[in-house]
Amino acid sequence: EAGVTQFPSHSVIEKGQTVTLRCDPISGHDNLYWYRRVMGKEIKFLLHFVKESKQDESGMPNNRFLAERTGGTYSTLKVQPAELEDSGVYFCASSQLEGWTYEQYFGPGTRLTVT
Amino acid sequence: GNSVTQMEGPVTLSEEAFLTINCTYTATGYPSLFWYVQYPGEGLQLLLKATKADDKGSNKGFEATYRKETTSFHLEKGSVQVSDSAVYFCALSDGVDSSYKLIFGSGTRLLVRP
């Protein structure tokens, strides 16, 4: 069974440009999460999808970030326009069941560098 | 709000040494507690978890006990190997809100020397 995949693995863009990150969850996982780790600090929650619906987007930093999950399969996270402080590693995770005792399966992350 | 505090790294040990990575938490509900590990070049992997007080999670020789009285979930291993070199993250999740999001500590890098 394929794990969570993310694309690209690394992206370098200039301030003001747009970047779109993609996450493919494990097949059959309705729950999809986005997290971000900035400059070696803690990993922080961005948002949670249940199928195609946003369950919780309280962690999204501002309106430059837009997440979608059309059809309830893969998800994209667009940053437009990118700022220097957006640099970091963006992780996607998925889980089959909803609840605080269940494991979330993480992808390898996308390292975003904004120059 | 909920939070997780873990010891600063890096932690450098010789092979076969005893490992402790401290983790304490603050939570309003009854959280589940997790340790995730990130090996170089890979994504986060669940190492172990505990879902209620006094539970002990264990995997690959690592152990952690959910201590409600001290709000702690310290990670231990009796004899580390070079292959254990990685970044370790303590995390919690609770049912207070409906997202069941994970709240992480800042991570502790472990380097094990031969």
Tab-separated table of C-alpha atoms in Angstrom:
chain	number	residue	atom	x	y	z
A	1	GLU	CA	0.000	0.000	0.000
A	2	ALA	CA	1.412	3.345	-1.010
A	3	GLY	CA	2.003	5.868	1.728
A	4	VAL	CA	1.288	9.566	1.751
A	5	THR	CA	3.109	11.279	-1.064
A	6	GLN	CA	3.942	14.939	-1.500
A	7	PHE	CA	5.127	16.927	-4.461
A	8	PRO	CA	7.489	18.621	-4.946
A	9	SER	CA	10.031	17.501	-2.402
A	10	HIS	CA	11.743	20.864	-2.550
A	11	SER	CA	10.751	24.219	-4.000
A	12	VAL	CA	12.763	27.421	-4.181
A	13	ILE	CA	10.855	30.547	-5.191
A	14	GLU	CA	11.277	34.280	-4.945
A	15	LYS	CA	9.255	36.494	-2.663
A	16	GLY	CA	5.996	37.449	-4.348
A	17	GLN	CA	5.759	34.334	-6.474
A	18	THR	CA	3.140	31.609	-6.196
A	19	VAL	CA	3.734	28.009	-5.213
A	20	THR	CA	1.356	25.062	-5.099
A	21	LEU	CA	2.096	22.034	-2.982
A	22	ARG	CA	0.349	18.739	-3.548
A	23	CYS	CA	-0.492	15.892	-1.205
A	24	ASP	CA	-1.831	12.470	-2.108
A	25	PRO	CA	-3.141	10.702	1.005
A	26	ILE	CA	-3.328	6.986	1.530
A	27	SER	CA	-6.185	5.588	-0.529
A	28	GLY	CA	-9.394	5.440	1.469
A	29	HIS	CA	-8.293	7.940	4.102
A	30	ASP	CA	-11.003	10.539	4.488
A	31	ASN	CA	-9.028	12.701	6.912
A	32	LEU	CA	-6.241	14.853	5.533
A	33	TYR	CA	-4.138	17.282	7.537
A	34	TRP	CA	-1.576	19.930	6.624
A	35	TYR	CA	1.177	20.921	9.043
A	36	ARG	CA	4.206	23.200	8.813
A	37	ARG	CA	7.568	23.295	10.523
A	38	VAL	CA	9.309	26.648	10.340
A	39	MET	CA	13.044	27.060	11.017
A	40	GLY	CA	13.521	24.061	13.300
A	41	LYS	CA	10.652	25.012	15.548
A	42	GLU	CA	7.657	22.894	16.456
A	43	ILE	CA	5.436	21.406	13.789
A	44	LYS	CA	2.217	23.404	13.662
A	45	PHE	CA	-1.211	22.427	12.438
A	46	LEU	CA	-2.596	24.305	9.462
A	47	LEU	CA	-5.890	22.637	8.571
A	48	HIS	CA	-7.937	19.448	8.456
A	49	PHE	CA	-10.133	18.083	5.690
A	50	VAL	CA	-12.768	15.420	6.064
A	51	LYS	CA	-13.263	14.242	2.511
A	52	GLU	CA	-13.624	17.479	0.549
A	53	SER	CA	-14.828	19.611	3.458
A	54	LYS	CA	-12.650	21.806	5.631
A	55	GLN	CA	-13.237	20.594	9.188
A	56	ASP	CA	-10.835	22.989	10.851
A	57	GLU	CA	-8.692	25.687	9.258
A	58	SER	CA	-7.820	27.511	12.448
A	59	GLY	CA	-4.094	27.105	11.873
A	60	MET	CA	-3.936	28.797	8.483
A	61	PRO	CA	-1.681	31.817	9.014
A	62	ASN	CA	-3.394	34.278	6.679
A	63	ASN	CA	-5.359	34.610	3.472
A	64	ARG	CA	-2.282	34.105	1.327
A	65	PHE	CA	-2.739	30.400	1.969
A	66	LEU	CA	-5.457	28.468	0.142
A	67	ALA	CA	-6.065	24.754	0.551
A	68	GLU	CA	-8.355	22.645	-1.566
A	69	ARG	CA	-9.355	19.032	-1.753
A	70	THR	CA	-11.595	18.671	-4.730
A	71	GLY	CA	-13.303	15.294	-4.913
A	72	GLY	CA	-11.991	14.297	-1.539
A	73	THR	CA	-8.815	12.730	-2.879
A	74	TYR	CA	-5.599	14.704	-3.247
A	75	SER	CA	-5.147	18.138	-1.747
A	76	THR	CA	-3.290	21.246	-2.799
A	77	LEU	CA	-1.929	24.076	-0.709
A	78	LYS	CA	-1.286	27.292	-2.586
A	79	VAL	CA	0.745	30.174	-1.229
A	80	GLN	CA	0.160	33.424	-3.108
A	81	PRO	CA	2.105	35.652	-2.884
A	82	ALA	CA	4.876	33.920	-0.966
A	83	GLU	CA	6.732	35.801	1.767
A	84	LEU	CA	10.107	35.056	3.365
A	85	GLU	CA	8.476	33.807	6.574
A	86	ASP	CA	6.648	31.109	4.628
A	87	SER	CA	9.870	29.144	4.297
A	88	GLY	CA	9.757	25.820	6.059
A	89	VAL	CA	8.775	22.194	5.641
A	90	TYR	CA	5.133	21.491	4.850
A	91	PHE	CA	3.867	18.090	5.920
A	92	CYS	CA	0.720	16.354	4.886
A	93	ALA	CA	-0.848	13.553	6.910
A	94	SER	CA	-3.851	11.322	6.518
A	95	SER	CA	-5.868	9.011	8.696
A	96	GLN	CA	-8.624	6.560	8.027
A	97	LEU	CA	-10.568	7.136	11.183
A	98	GLU	CA	-11.396	10.332	12.980
A	99	GLY	CA	-10.426	10.640	16.596
A	100	TRP	CA	-7.653	11.572	18.934
A	101	THR	CA	-6.400	8.055	19.492
A	102	TYR	CA	-5.777	7.226	15.873
A	103	GLU	CA	-2.467	7.412	14.051
A	104	GLN	CA	-1.887	10.004	11.404
A	105	TYR	CA	0.366	8.859	8.566
A	106	PHE	CA	2.760	11.519	7.358
A	107	GLY	CA	4.301	12.242	4.014
A	108	PRO	CA	7.981	13.131	3.570
A	109	GLY	CA	7.235	16.835	3.428
A	110	THR	CA	7.883	19.620	0.960
A	111	ARG	CA	10.725	21.947	1.821
A	112	LEU	CA	9.786	25.457	0.695
A	113	THR	CA	12.464	28.125	0.468
A	114	VAL	CA	11.393	31.683	-0.273
A	115	THR	CA	14.267	34.004	-1.221
B	1	GLY	CA	-4.294	26.250	25.265
B	2	ASN	CA	-2.755	22.854	24.757
B	3	SER	CA	1.001	22.656	24.399
B	4	VAL	CA	3.944	20.271	24.434
B	5	THR	CA	7.405	21.021	25.762
B	6	GLN	CA	10.352	18.758	25.066
B	7	MET	CA	13.995	19.001	25.873
B	8	GLU	CA	16.272	20.962	23.621
B	9	GLY	CA	18.695	19.084	21.467
B	10	PRO	CA	20.892	17.957	20.044
B	11	VAL	CA	21.457	14.971	22.248
B	12	THR	CA	24.688	13.147	21.472
B	13	LEU	CA	25.245	9.667	22.863
B	14	SER	CA	27.588	6.786	22.322
B	15	GLU	CA	26.208	3.510	21.058
B	16	GLU	CA	24.628	1.366	23.798
B	17	ALA	CA	24.076	4.370	26.076
B	18	PHE	CA	20.772	4.959	27.879
B	19	LEU	CA	18.456	7.517	26.322
B	20	THR	CA	15.911	9.799	27.942
B	21	ILE	CA	14.130	12.579	26.079
B	22	ASN	CA	11.862	14.572	28.356
B	23	CYS	CA	8.380	15.632	27.291
B	24	THR	CA	5.738	17.442	29.322
B	25	TYR	CA	2.360	18.627	28.206
B	26	THR	CA	-0.480	20.986	29.027
B	27	ALA	CA	-3.971	19.950	28.013
B	28	THR	CA	-7.508	20.814	28.996
B	29	GLY	CA	-8.999	17.430	28.188
B	30	TYR	CA	-7.751	13.849	28.286
B	31	PRO	CA	-5.285	13.710	25.440
B	32	SER	CA	-3.621	10.871	23.668
B	33	LEU	CA	0.158	11.158	23.625
B	34	PHE	CA	2.504	10.232	20.813
B	35	TRP	CA	6.149	10.050	19.928
B	36	TYR	CA	6.935	10.511	16.251
B	37	VAL	CA	10.378	10.031	14.707
B	38	GLN	CA	11.847	11.532	11.558
B	39	TYR	CA	14.839	9.696	10.133
B	40	PRO	CA	17.097	11.631	7.742
B	41	GLY	CA	15.404	12.170	4.390
B	42	GLU	CA	12.138	10.586	5.476
B	43	GLY	CA	8.732	11.647	6.736
B	44	LEU	CA	7.426	11.446	10.266
B	45	GLN	CA	6.674	7.958	11.540
B	46	LEU	CA	4.688	7.045	14.606
B	47	LEU	CA	7.074	5.465	17.111
B	48	LEU	CA	4.646	4.787	19.960
B	49	LYS	CA	1.534	6.108	21.607
B	50	ALA	CA	-0.509	5.979	24.813
B	51	THR	CA	-4.155	6.884	25.007
B	52	LYS	CA	-4.850	7.025	28.752
B	53	ALA	CA	-3.124	7.603	32.048
B	54	ASP	CA	-0.587	4.963	33.160
B	55	ASP	CA	-0.514	3.378	29.697
B	56	LYS	CA	2.943	2.479	28.447
B	57	GLY	CA	3.664	2.723	24.758
B	58	SER	CA	6.559	0.690	23.393
B	59	ASN	CA	8.164	-0.044	20.047
B	60	LYS	CA	11.646	-0.906	18.755
B	61	GLY	CA	13.038	-0.900	22.287
B	62	PHE	CA	11.654	2.574	23.032
B	63	GLU	CA	9.185	3.120	25.856
B	64	ALA	CA	7.153	5.991	27.255
B	65	THR	CA	4.619	6.028	30.093
B	66	TYR	CA	1.660	8.405	30.231
B	67	ARG	CA	1.988	10.125	33.619
B	68	LYS	CA	-1.058	12.244	34.340
B	69	GLU	CA	0.161	13.357	37.768
B	70	THR	CA	3.317	14.888	36.311
B	71	THR	CA	1.820	15.590	32.838
B	72	SER	CA	4.787	13.848	31.267
B	73	PHE	CA	5.519	11.317	28.544
B	74	HIS	CA	9.293	10.851	28.596
B	75	LEU	CA	10.876	8.690	25.913
B	76	GLU	CA	13.434	6.096	27.018
B	77	LYS	CA	15.588	3.434	25.466
B	78	GLY	CA	17.998	1.241	27.335
B	79	SER	CA	20.651	0.884	24.633
B	80	VAL	CA	20.707	3.168	21.622
B	81	GLN	CA	22.112	2.259	18.226
B	82	VAL	CA	23.608	4.403	15.485
B	83	SER	CA	20.451	3.734	13.469
B	84	ASP	CA	18.393	5.559	16.123
B	85	SER	CA	19.908	8.865	15.035
B	86	ALA	CA	16.896	10.977	14.073
B	87	VAL	CA	14.669	13.811	15.231
B	88	TYR	CA	12.080	12.819	17.835
B	89	PHE	CA	8.818	14.714	18.291
B	90	CYS	CA	6.465	14.458	21.235
B	91	ALA	CA	2.834	15.251	20.399
B	92	LEU	CA	-0.659	15.216	21.822
B	93	SER	CA	-4.147	15.059	20.430
B	94	ASP	CA	-7.383	15.516	22.300
B	95	GLY	CA	-11.077	15.421	21.628
B	96	VAL	CA	-11.839	18.909	22.866
B	97	ASP	CA	-12.142	20.178	19.336
B	98	SER	CA	-13.316	18.162	16.426
B	99	SER	CA	-10.208	18.307	14.273
B	100	TYR	CA	-8.115	15.879	16.385
B	101	LYS	CA	-5.087	17.768	15.239
B	102	LEU	CA	-1.678	16.910	16.636
B	103	ILE	CA	0.122	19.465	18.768
B	104	PHE	CA	3.863	18.935	18.618
B	105	GLY	CA	6.871	19.831	20.654
B	106	SER	CA	9.836	21.443	18.950
B	107	GLY	CA	11.659	18.174	18.323
B	108	THR	CA	14.872	16.733	19.749
B	109	ARG	CA	17.680	15.702	17.465
B	110	LEU	CA	19.487	12.560	18.604
B	111	LEU	CA	22.930	11.692	17.303
B	112	VAL	CA	24.361	8.320	18.239
B	113	ARG	CA	28.074	7.841	17.659
B	114	PRO	CA	29.659	4.409	17.089
